[in-house]
PDB file of C-alpha atoms and ligand atoms in Angstrom:
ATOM      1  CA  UNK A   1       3.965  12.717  47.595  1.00  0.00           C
ATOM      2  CA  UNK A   2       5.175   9.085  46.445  1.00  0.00           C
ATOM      3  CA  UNK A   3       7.911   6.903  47.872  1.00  0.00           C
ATOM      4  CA  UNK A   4      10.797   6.214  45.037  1.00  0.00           C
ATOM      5  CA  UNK A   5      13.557   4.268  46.027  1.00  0.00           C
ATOM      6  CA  UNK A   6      16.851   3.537  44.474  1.00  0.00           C
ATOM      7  CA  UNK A   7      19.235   0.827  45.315  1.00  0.00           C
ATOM      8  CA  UNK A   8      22.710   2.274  44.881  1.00  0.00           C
ATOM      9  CA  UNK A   9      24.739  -0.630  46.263  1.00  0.00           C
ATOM     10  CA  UNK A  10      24.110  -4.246  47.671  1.00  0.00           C
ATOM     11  CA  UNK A  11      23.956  -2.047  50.701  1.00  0.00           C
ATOM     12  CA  UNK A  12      22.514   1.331  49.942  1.00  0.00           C
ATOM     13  CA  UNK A  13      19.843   2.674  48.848  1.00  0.00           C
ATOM     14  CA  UNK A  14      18.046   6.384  49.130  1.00  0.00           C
ATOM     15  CA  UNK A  15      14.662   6.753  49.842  1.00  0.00           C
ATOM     16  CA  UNK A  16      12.781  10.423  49.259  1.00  0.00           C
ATOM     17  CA  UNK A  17       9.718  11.892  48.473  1.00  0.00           C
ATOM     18  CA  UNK A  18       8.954  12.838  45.105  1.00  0.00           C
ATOM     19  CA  UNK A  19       6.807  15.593  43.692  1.00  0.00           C
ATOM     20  CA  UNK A  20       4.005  14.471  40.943  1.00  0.00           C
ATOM     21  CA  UNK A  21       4.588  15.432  37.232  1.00  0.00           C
ATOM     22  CA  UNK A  22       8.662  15.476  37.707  1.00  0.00           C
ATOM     23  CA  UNK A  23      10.367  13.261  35.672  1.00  0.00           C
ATOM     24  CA  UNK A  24      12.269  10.172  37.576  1.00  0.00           C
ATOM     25  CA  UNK A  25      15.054  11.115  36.329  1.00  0.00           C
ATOM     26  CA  UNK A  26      14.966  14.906  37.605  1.00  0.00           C
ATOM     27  CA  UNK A  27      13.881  13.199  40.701  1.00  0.00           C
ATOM     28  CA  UNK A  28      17.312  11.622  41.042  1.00  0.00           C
ATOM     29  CA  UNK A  29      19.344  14.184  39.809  1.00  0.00           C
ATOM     30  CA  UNK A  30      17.736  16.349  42.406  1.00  0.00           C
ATOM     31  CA  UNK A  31      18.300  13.996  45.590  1.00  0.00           C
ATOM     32  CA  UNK A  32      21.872  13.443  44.815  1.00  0.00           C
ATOM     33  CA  UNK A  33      21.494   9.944  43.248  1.00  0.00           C
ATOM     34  CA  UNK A  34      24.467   8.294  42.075  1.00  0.00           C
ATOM     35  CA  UNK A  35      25.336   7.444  38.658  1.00  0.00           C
ATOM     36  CA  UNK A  36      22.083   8.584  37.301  1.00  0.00           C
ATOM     37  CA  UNK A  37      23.062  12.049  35.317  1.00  0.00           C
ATOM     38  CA  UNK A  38      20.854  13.111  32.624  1.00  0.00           C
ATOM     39  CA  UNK A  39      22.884  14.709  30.820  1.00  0.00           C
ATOM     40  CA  UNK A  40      20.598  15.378  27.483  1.00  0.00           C
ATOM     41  CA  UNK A  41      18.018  16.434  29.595  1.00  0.00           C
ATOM     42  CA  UNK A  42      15.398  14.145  29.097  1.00  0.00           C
ATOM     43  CA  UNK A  43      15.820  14.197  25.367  1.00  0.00           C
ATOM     44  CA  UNK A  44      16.571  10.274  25.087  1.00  0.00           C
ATOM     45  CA  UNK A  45      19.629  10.899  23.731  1.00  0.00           C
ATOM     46  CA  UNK A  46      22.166  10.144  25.853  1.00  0.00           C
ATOM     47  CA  UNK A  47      20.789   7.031  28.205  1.00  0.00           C
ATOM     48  CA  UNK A  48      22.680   8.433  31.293  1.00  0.00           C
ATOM     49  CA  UNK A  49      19.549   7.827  33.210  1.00  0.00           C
ATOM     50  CA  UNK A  50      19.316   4.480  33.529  1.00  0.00           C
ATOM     51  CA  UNK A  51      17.756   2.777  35.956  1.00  0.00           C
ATOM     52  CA  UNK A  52      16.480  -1.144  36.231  1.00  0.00           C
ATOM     53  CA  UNK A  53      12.496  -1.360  37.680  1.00  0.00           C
ATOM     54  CA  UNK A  54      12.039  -4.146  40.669  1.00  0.00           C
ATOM     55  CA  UNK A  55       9.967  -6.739  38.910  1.00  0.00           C
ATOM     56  CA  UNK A  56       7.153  -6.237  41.760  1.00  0.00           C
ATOM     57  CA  UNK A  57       6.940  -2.202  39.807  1.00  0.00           C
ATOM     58  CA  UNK A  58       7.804  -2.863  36.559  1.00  0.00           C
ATOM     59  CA  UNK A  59       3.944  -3.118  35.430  1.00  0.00           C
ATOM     60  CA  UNK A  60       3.406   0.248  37.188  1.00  0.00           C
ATOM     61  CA  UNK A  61       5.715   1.857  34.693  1.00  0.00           C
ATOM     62  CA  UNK A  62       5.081  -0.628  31.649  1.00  0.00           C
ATOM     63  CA  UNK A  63       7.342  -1.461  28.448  1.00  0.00           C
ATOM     64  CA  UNK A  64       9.336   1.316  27.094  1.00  0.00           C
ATOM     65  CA  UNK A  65       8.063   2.816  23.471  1.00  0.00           C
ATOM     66  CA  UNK A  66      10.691   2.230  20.384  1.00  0.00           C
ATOM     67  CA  UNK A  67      12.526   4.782  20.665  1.00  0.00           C
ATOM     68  CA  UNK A  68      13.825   4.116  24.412  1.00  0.00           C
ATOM     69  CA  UNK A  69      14.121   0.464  23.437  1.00  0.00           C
ATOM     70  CA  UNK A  70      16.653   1.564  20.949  1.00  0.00           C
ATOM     71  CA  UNK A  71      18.524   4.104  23.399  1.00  0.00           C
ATOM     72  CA  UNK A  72      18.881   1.579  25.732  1.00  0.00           C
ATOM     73  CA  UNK A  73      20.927  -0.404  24.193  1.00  0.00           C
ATOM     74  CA  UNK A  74      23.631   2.881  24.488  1.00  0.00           C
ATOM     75  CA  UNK A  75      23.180   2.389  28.416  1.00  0.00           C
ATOM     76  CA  UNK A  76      26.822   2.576  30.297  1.00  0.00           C
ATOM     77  CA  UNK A  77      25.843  -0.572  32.309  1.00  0.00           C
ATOM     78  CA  UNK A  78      24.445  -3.374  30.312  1.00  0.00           C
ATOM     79  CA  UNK A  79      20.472  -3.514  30.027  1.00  0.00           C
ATOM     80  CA  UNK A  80      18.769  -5.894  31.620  1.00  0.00           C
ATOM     81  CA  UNK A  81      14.885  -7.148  31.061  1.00  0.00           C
ATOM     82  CA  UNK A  82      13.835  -4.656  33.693  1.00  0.00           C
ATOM     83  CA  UNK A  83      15.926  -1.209  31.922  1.00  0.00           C
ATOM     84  CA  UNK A  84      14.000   1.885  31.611  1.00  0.00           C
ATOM     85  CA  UNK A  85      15.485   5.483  30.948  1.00  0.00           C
ATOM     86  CA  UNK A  86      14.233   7.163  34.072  1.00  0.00           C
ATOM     87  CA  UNK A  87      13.530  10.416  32.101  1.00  0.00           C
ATOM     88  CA  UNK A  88      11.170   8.758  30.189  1.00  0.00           C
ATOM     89  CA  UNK A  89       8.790   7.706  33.314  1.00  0.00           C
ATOM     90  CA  UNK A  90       7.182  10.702  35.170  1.00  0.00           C
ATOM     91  CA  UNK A  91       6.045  10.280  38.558  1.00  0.00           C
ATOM     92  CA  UNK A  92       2.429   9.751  39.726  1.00  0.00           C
ATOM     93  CA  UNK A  93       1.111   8.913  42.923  1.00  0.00           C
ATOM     94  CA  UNK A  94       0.286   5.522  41.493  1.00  0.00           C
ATOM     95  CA  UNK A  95       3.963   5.000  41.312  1.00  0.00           C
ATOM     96  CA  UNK A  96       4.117   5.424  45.626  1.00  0.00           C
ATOM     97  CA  UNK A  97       6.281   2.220  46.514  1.00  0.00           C
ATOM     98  CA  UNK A  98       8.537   2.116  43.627  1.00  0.00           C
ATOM     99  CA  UNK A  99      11.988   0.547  43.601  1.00  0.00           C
ATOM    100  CA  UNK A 100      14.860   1.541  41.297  1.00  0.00           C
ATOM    101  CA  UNK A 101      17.982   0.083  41.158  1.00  0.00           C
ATOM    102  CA  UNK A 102      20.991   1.849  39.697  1.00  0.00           C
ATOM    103  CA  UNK A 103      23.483  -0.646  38.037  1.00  0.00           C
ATOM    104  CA  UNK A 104      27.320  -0.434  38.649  1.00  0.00           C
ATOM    105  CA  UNK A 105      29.369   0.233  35.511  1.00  0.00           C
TER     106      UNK A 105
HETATM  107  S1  FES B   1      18.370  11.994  30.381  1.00  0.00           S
HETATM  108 FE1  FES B   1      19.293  11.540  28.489  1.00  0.00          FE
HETATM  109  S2  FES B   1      18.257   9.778  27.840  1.00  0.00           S
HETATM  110 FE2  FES B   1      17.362  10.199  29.763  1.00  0.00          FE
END
């Protein structure tokens, strides 16, 4: 199962395996991650998943489509170049490595 981690603070961060075909988000929901809710669901409609991809990742998980581009701009904490909506990225082993980091409101 792939690595994820998220950086929760300067000085935390929580590391866990994630099962394939799970969205990131779900995958942070489950292991208790801070700040990242989903509330919507996954629908894209509330951007309460936000997370900001390491630049070393951020070609593993690419450019978000329209849609997200415009949801993120609804994001709690300001977007930054690297903003994704986590329940828009499902996890692959390819993605084994991959750094989040969850931005402070
Ligand atoms: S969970 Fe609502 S936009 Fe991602």
């Amino acid at each position: 199962m792939p690595k994820i981690t998220w950086k929760v603070s300067p000085t935390e961060e929580i590391t866990a395996e994630v099962k394939t075909g799970i969205t990131l988000m779900e995958a942070a929901v489950s292991n208790n991650v801070p700040r990242v809710i989903g509330e919507c669901g996954g629908n894209m409609a509330c951007a309460t998943c936000h997370v900001v991809v390491s630049n070393e990742c951020y070609d593993l998980v690419g450019e978000p489509n329209d849609i997200e581009d415009d949801m993120l701009d609804f994001t709690e904490a300001e977007r930054t170049q690297n903003s994704r909506l986590s329940c828009q990225i499902r996890v692959t082993d390819e993605l084994n490595g991959l750094v989040l980091t969850v931005l402070d409101y």
